[in-house]
Amino acid sequence: MKLSEVVKKISDRLPVELVADQDNVGLILGDYDDECGKMVVAYELNAGVIDEAVKSGSNLIVTYHTPLFRAVKSFTTSSSRPDILVQAARRLLNVYAVHTALDVVQDGINFDLASRLGLKNTKYLSPLPDTLRKIVVFVPQDHLDKVRSAMSRGGAGIIGNYSECAFASEGEGSFLPGGGSAPYIGTPGKRERASESRLEMVVEKSHAGRVVRAMLEAHPYEEVAYDVYPLLNTSANYGFGAIGELEEKMVGGRFFGMVKKVLGQTLLKASHVVETEVRRVAVCAGSGVSFYGDAVRERADIFITGDVKHHDFRESMLLPTVLVDATHRGTERFAAGILHRIMNEIFKDRVVVNLSKYEYDSAVIV
Ligand SMILES: [Zn+2]
């Protein structure tokens, strides 16, 4: 499969454009014309993963963390300061990073973490704003079903657990076909009236282009009248963090024991002791302390994330939600496994997907 097609399939499933403004995700290094038959999935790019890819005959590495977070003006390498992307480029490898595109989907890193901690009724801690669009199109009534079905197949009309949601109202369209036109109804130069339906469907903005193309293909008119509106509703489909409830209340000690076991940690840091039993728990894998305010607003008893600084702990001491640092890596320890599952689901037998054995840990206990 061409790398351009691989990239399209990954970004269709893990919506890069929803997170691209605040992150650097997508194809970081590569040649879109390369043929790709095998990939390695890894937590992040390192020399071990590069060797592993080359030895296994893979020319694509898909990572969770992006190897290129900030804008750079040059790529140089030396023995004292090796640049990992230069090393990958020398070995003719392509590198794709998903990072927060894996954080914001429901079967991504945060809902997985919530489920491993036994949380139920899980929802996003901070739903993404500005992800929804409304597509309105005027369709002759004999083509209403065809256009509605095509838009549904493209991904329009999903609201929570409901799919193919649409509304159609009947009305009269009027138009004057110009010279050189080939109208589906009427003749050039003669004013025409037609029974039409105003069909409206909601769509995630990441699928809007695909739905418009499907709609135009199914529509019989030479010139189709349609509108795409931005919506102020927040999406139920994408967001940061997760919040849910334990099936039964737990005392702090027992709860933290369970968290350590799940996350493979020997110690956790917390802003203050838990005075009540734990029921409502929020999580955000990685560096998620900026979502602490959402956890407080959502009345979480505990908020678990990584990379918490001294002053973050101090500021949260007087608030009811206990801020817990379970380390950046601890909260992301399942990232590569989740990515491996999603890549296998996307590519099935078309691209071989191997999970890397190399898991760099940014800190070790000494
Ligand atoms: Zn991270």
Coordinates of C-alpha atoms and ligand atoms in Angstrom, one line a residue:
M1 CA 0.0 0.0 0.0
K2 CA 1.3 3.5 -0.8
L3 CA 2.3 5.5 2.2
S4 CA -0.1 8.3 1.2
E5 CA -2.9 5.8 1.5
V6 CA -1.6 4.5 4.9
V7 CA -1.4 8.1 6.2
K8 CA -5.0 8.8 5.0
K9 CA -6.3 5.7 6.7
I10 CA -4.6 6.5 10.0
S11 CA -5.7 10.1 10.0
D12 CA -9.2 9.1 9.2
R13 CA -9.4 6.9 12.2
L14 CA -7.3 9.1 14.6
P15 CA -8.3 12.6 13.6
V16 CA -5.1 14.5 13.3
E17 CA -6.7 17.8 12.2
L18 CA -8.6 18.0 15.5
V19 CA -5.4 18.3 17.5
A20 CA -2.9 19.6 14.9
D21 CA -3.1 23.2 16.2
Q22 CA -1.7 22.3 19.6
D23 CA 0.4 19.3 18.7
N24 CA 2.7 18.1 15.9
V25 CA 1.2 14.9 14.6
G26 CA 0.8 13.0 11.4
L27 CA 3.6 12.1 9.0
I28 CA 6.7 13.6 10.6
L29 CA 9.3 12.1 8.2
G30 CA 8.8 10.3 4.9
D31 CA 8.1 9.9 1.3
Y32 CA 4.4 9.7 0.4
D33 CA 5.2 7.6 -2.7
D34 CA 6.9 4.8 -0.7
E35 CA 5.3 1.3 -0.8
C36 CA 4.5 0.2 2.7
G37 CA 3.9 -3.5 3.6
K38 CA 5.1 -3.6 7.2
M39 CA 5.2 -1.2 10.1
V40 CA 6.5 -1.1 13.7
V41 CA 4.3 0.5 16.4
A42 CA 6.2 2.0 19.3
Y43 CA 5.7 4.3 22.3
E44 CA 8.4 6.7 20.9
L45 CA 11.2 6.8 18.4
N46 CA 14.6 5.6 19.6
A47 CA 17.7 3.9 18.2
G48 CA 16.3 0.4 19.3
V49 CA 13.1 0.9 17.5
I50 CA 14.9 2.1 14.3
D51 CA 17.1 -1.1 14.3
E52 CA 14.1 -3.2 15.0
A53 CA 12.3 -1.7 12.0
V54 CA 15.2 -2.1 9.6
K55 CA 15.8 -5.7 10.7
S56 CA 12.2 -6.7 10.4
G57 CA 11.9 -5.1 6.9
S58 CA 9.5 -2.4 8.0
N59 CA 9.8 1.1 6.4
L60 CA 7.3 2.8 8.7
I61 CA 7.4 3.5 12.4
V62 CA 4.1 4.7 14.0
T63 CA 4.8 6.2 17.4
Y64 CA 2.6 7.5 20.2
H65 CA 4.9 10.5 21.2
T66 CA 5.9 12.8 18.4
P67 CA 9.7 12.9 17.8
L68 CA 9.4 16.6 16.7
F69 CA 7.4 18.7 19.1
R70 CA 8.8 22.2 18.4
A71 CA 9.6 24.0 15.2
V72 CA 13.2 23.5 14.2
K73 CA 15.4 25.2 11.6
S74 CA 17.9 22.4 10.9
F75 CA 18.4 18.7 11.3
T76 CA 22.0 18.0 12.3
T77 CA 23.6 15.2 14.2
S78 CA 26.9 14.5 15.9
S79 CA 28.3 11.8 18.2
S80 CA 27.6 14.1 21.2
R81 CA 24.2 15.1 20.1
P82 CA 22.5 12.5 17.8
D83 CA 19.3 13.5 16.2
I84 CA 16.9 10.6 16.1
L85 CA 15.2 11.8 12.9
V86 CA 18.5 12.1 11.0
Q87 CA 19.2 8.5 12.0
A88 CA 15.7 7.4 10.8
A89 CA 16.1 9.3 7.5
R90 CA 19.5 7.7 6.9
R91 CA 17.9 4.3 7.1
L92 CA 15.1 5.4 4.7
L93 CA 12.4 5.1 7.3
N94 CA 9.1 6.9 7.4
V95 CA 7.8 8.1 10.8
Y96 CA 4.2 8.9 11.7
A97 CA 3.2 10.2 15.2
V98 CA -0.3 10.0 16.6
H99 CA 0.1 11.5 20.1
T100 CA -3.0 13.5 21.2
A101 CA -5.0 12.1 18.2
L102 CA -4.9 8.9 20.3
D103 CA -5.8 10.8 23.5
V104 CA -9.1 12.3 22.2
V105 CA -10.8 9.2 20.8
Q106 CA -13.1 7.0 22.9
D107 CA -11.1 3.8 22.4
G108 CA -7.9 5.7 23.0
I109 CA -5.6 6.1 26.0
N110 CA -7.8 7.8 28.6
F111 CA -10.9 5.7 28.3
D112 CA -8.7 2.6 28.4
L113 CA -7.0 3.9 31.6
A114 CA -10.4 4.6 33.1
S115 CA -11.6 1.1 32.3
R116 CA -8.4 -0.5 33.8
L117 CA -9.1 1.4 37.0
G118 CA -12.6 0.0 37.1
L119 CA -14.5 3.2 36.3
K120 CA -18.0 3.0 34.9
N121 CA -20.3 5.6 33.2
T122 CA -17.1 7.1 31.7
K123 CA -17.3 10.3 29.7
Y124 CA -14.8 12.9 28.5
L125 CA -13.4 15.2 31.2
S126 CA -13.0 18.0 28.6
P127 CA -15.0 17.5 25.4
L128 CA -13.3 19.1 22.4
P129 CA -15.1 22.3 21.2
D130 CA -15.6 23.2 17.5
T131 CA -15.6 19.7 16.1
L132 CA -19.1 19.5 14.7
R133 CA -20.5 20.7 11.4
K134 CA -24.1 20.8 10.0
I135 CA -24.5 20.0 6.4
V136 CA -27.7 21.2 4.8
V137 CA -28.5 20.2 1.2
F138 CA -31.5 20.8 -1.1
V139 CA -32.5 17.5 -2.8
P140 CA -35.3 16.6 -5.3
Q141 CA -37.6 14.3 -3.4
D142 CA -37.0 11.3 -5.7
H143 CA -33.3 11.4 -4.6
L144 CA -33.8 12.0 -0.9
D145 CA -33.2 8.4 0.3
K146 CA -30.1 8.0 -2.0
V147 CA -28.4 11.2 -0.8
R148 CA -29.3 10.6 2.9
S149 CA -27.8 7.0 2.7
A150 CA -24.7 8.3 0.9
M151 CA -24.1 10.9 3.6
S152 CA -24.7 8.3 6.4
R153 CA -22.2 6.0 4.8
G154 CA -19.7 8.8 4.7
G155 CA -20.0 9.3 8.5
A156 CA -22.8 11.9 8.9
G157 CA -25.7 11.6 11.3
I158 CA -23.9 10.1 14.3
I159 CA -25.3 11.4 17.7
G160 CA -24.1 9.4 20.7
N161 CA -25.2 5.8 20.2
Y162 CA -27.5 6.7 17.3
S163 CA -26.5 6.7 13.7
E164 CA -28.1 7.9 10.4
C165 CA -29.8 10.8 12.3
A166 CA -31.2 13.2 9.7
F167 CA -34.0 15.7 9.3
A168 CA -35.8 16.5 6.0
S169 CA -38.5 19.1 5.4
E170 CA -40.4 19.6 2.2
G171 CA -40.5 22.8 0.2
E172 CA -40.2 24.3 -3.2
G173 CA -36.9 25.1 -5.0
S174 CA -36.8 27.5 -7.9
F175 CA -34.1 28.2 -10.4
L176 CA -33.4 29.5 -13.9
P177 CA -31.0 27.3 -15.8
G178 CA -28.6 29.4 -17.9
G179 CA -27.3 28.9 -21.4
G180 CA -24.9 26.0 -21.6
S181 CA -26.5 24.3 -18.5
A182 CA -27.7 20.7 -18.5
P183 CA -30.4 20.7 -15.8
Y184 CA -31.7 17.5 -14.3
I185 CA -35.1 19.1 -14.1
G186 CA -36.3 21.8 -16.6
T187 CA -34.8 23.3 -19.7
P188 CA -32.2 26.1 -20.2
G189 CA -33.7 29.6 -20.3
K190 CA -36.9 28.6 -18.6
R191 CA -37.7 29.4 -14.9
E192 CA -38.3 26.2 -13.0
R193 CA -39.9 25.1 -9.8
A194 CA -39.2 21.7 -8.2
S195 CA -40.4 19.8 -5.1
E196 CA -37.3 19.5 -3.0
S197 CA -36.4 18.4 0.5
R198 CA -34.1 20.4 2.8
L199 CA -32.0 17.6 4.2
E200 CA -29.8 18.3 7.3
M201 CA -27.3 16.1 9.0
V202 CA -24.6 16.7 11.7
V203 CA -21.1 15.5 11.0
E204 CA -17.7 15.6 12.8
K205 CA -15.5 18.2 11.0
S206 CA -12.9 15.5 10.3
H207 CA -15.5 13.7 8.1
A208 CA -17.1 16.8 6.6
G209 CA -15.1 16.7 3.3
R210 CA -15.8 13.0 2.8
V211 CA -19.5 13.5 3.4
V212 CA -19.8 16.4 1.0
R213 CA -18.0 14.4 -1.7
A214 CA -20.4 11.4 -1.1
M215 CA -23.4 13.8 -1.1
L216 CA -22.3 15.4 -4.4
E217 CA -21.8 12.0 -6.0
A218 CA -25.3 10.8 -5.0
H219 CA -27.0 14.1 -5.9
P220 CA -28.5 14.3 -9.5
Y221 CA -28.2 18.1 -9.9
E222 CA -25.5 19.7 -12.1
E223 CA -25.1 22.5 -9.5
V224 CA -25.9 21.4 -6.0
A225 CA -27.1 24.0 -3.4
Y226 CA -25.7 23.1 0.0
D227 CA -24.4 24.8 3.1
V228 CA -21.8 23.7 5.8
Y229 CA -22.3 25.4 9.2
P230 CA -20.0 25.4 12.2
L231 CA -21.8 24.3 15.4
L232 CA -21.3 25.6 18.9
N233 CA -22.4 22.2 20.4
T234 CA -19.5 20.2 22.0
S235 CA -18.9 16.8 20.5
A236 CA -19.7 13.6 22.5
N237 CA -17.2 11.8 20.2
Y238 CA -13.8 13.6 21.0
G239 CA -12.3 15.0 24.1
F240 CA -9.4 15.1 26.6
G241 CA -9.2 13.0 29.8
A242 CA -11.9 10.8 31.2
I243 CA -14.1 10.8 34.3
G244 CA -16.2 7.9 35.7
E245 CA -17.2 6.2 38.9
L246 CA -16.0 3.2 40.8
E247 CA -18.7 0.5 41.2
E248 CA -18.2 0.7 44.9
K249 CA -16.6 3.3 47.1
M250 CA -13.1 2.6 48.2
V251 CA -11.0 3.9 51.1
G252 CA -7.9 5.9 49.9
G253 CA -5.3 3.3 50.8
R254 CA -7.0 0.5 49.0
F255 CA -7.7 2.7 45.9
F256 CA -4.1 3.9 45.6
G257 CA -2.9 0.3 46.1
M258 CA -5.0 -0.7 43.1
V259 CA -3.7 2.3 41.0
K260 CA -0.1 1.4 41.7
K261 CA -0.7 -2.2 40.6
V262 CA -2.5 -1.2 37.4
L263 CA 0.1 1.4 36.5
G264 CA 3.2 -0.6 37.6
Q265 CA 4.3 2.1 40.1
T266 CA 5.9 1.7 43.5
L267 CA 4.9 5.1 44.7
L268 CA 2.4 7.9 43.8
K269 CA 2.5 11.5 44.8
A270 CA -0.7 13.3 46.0
S271 CA -1.6 16.9 46.9
H272 CA -3.3 15.9 50.1
V273 CA -4.8 12.9 51.8
V274 CA -8.2 11.5 50.8
E275 CA -10.6 12.3 53.6
T276 CA -13.7 10.7 52.2
E277 CA -14.0 7.4 50.4
V278 CA -13.2 7.5 46.7
R279 CA -16.0 7.2 44.2
R280 CA -15.6 9.6 41.4
V281 CA -12.2 9.5 39.6
A282 CA -10.8 11.6 36.7
V283 CA -7.8 10.7 34.6
C284 CA -5.6 12.3 31.9
A285 CA -2.6 10.3 30.7
G286 CA 0.7 12.1 30.2
S287 CA 1.0 15.8 31.3
G288 CA -2.6 16.6 32.0
V289 CA -2.5 18.9 35.0
S290 CA -4.1 21.7 32.9
F291 CA -7.4 19.6 33.1
Y292 CA -7.3 19.7 37.0
G293 CA -9.9 22.5 36.9
D294 CA -12.3 20.3 34.9
A295 CA -11.9 17.5 37.4
V296 CA -12.8 20.0 40.2
R297 CA -15.8 21.3 38.3
E298 CA -16.9 17.7 37.7
R299 CA -16.6 17.0 41.5
A300 CA -14.0 14.3 41.1
D301 CA -12.6 12.9 44.4
I302 CA -9.3 12.1 42.7
F303 CA -7.6 13.3 39.5
I304 CA -4.7 11.2 38.2
T305 CA -2.2 12.5 35.7
G306 CA 1.6 12.8 35.3
D307 CA 4.3 15.6 35.4
V308 CA 2.7 17.4 38.3
K309 CA 4.9 20.3 39.6
H310 CA 5.4 21.5 43.1
H311 CA 3.3 24.6 42.6
D312 CA 0.5 22.5 41.0
F313 CA 0.3 20.4 44.2
R314 CA 0.4 23.6 46.4
E315 CA -2.5 25.2 44.4
S316 CA -4.7 22.1 44.7
M317 CA -4.1 21.5 48.4
L318 CA -7.2 23.5 49.5
L319 CA -9.5 22.1 46.8
P320 CA -11.6 19.0 47.4
T321 CA -10.2 17.0 44.4
V322 CA -7.0 15.2 45.3
L323 CA -4.3 15.7 42.6
V324 CA -2.3 12.6 42.0
D325 CA 0.9 12.2 40.0
A326 CA 1.3 8.6 38.8
T327 CA 4.2 9.7 36.4
H328 CA 4.0 10.6 32.7
R329 CA 5.1 7.1 31.6
G330 CA 3.0 5.3 34.2
T331 CA -0.2 6.8 32.9
E332 CA 0.9 6.1 29.3
R333 CA 2.2 2.6 29.8
F334 CA -0.6 1.1 27.6
A335 CA -0.3 3.6 24.7
A336 CA 1.7 1.4 22.4
G337 CA -0.5 -1.6 23.0
I338 CA -3.6 0.5 22.2
L339 CA -2.0 1.9 19.0
H340 CA -1.0 -1.6 18.0
R341 CA -4.6 -2.8 18.3
I342 CA -6.0 0.2 16.3
M343 CA -3.3 -0.2 13.5
N344 CA -4.2 -3.9 13.2
E345 CA -7.9 -3.0 13.0
I346 CA -7.3 -0.4 10.3
F347 CA -4.9 -2.5 8.1
K348 CA -6.0 -6.1 8.8
D349 CA -4.0 -8.2 6.4
R350 CA -2.9 -5.4 4.1
V351 CA 0.0 -4.1 6.2
V352 CA 1.8 -6.2 8.7
V353 CA 1.8 -4.5 12.1
N354 CA 4.5 -5.4 14.7
L355 CA 4.6 -4.0 18.3
S356 CA 8.1 -2.8 19.2
K357 CA 9.9 -4.5 22.1
Y358 CA 11.7 -1.2 22.9
E359 CA 10.0 0.9 25.6
Y360 CA 12.2 3.8 26.6
D361 CA 11.5 5.0 30.1
S362 CA 12.4 8.6 30.7
A363 CA 13.4 7.9 34.3
V364 CA 14.4 4.9 36.2
I365 CA 14.4 4.4 40.0
V366 CA 17.9 4.5 41.3
Ligands
ZN1 ZN 3.2 11.6 26.8

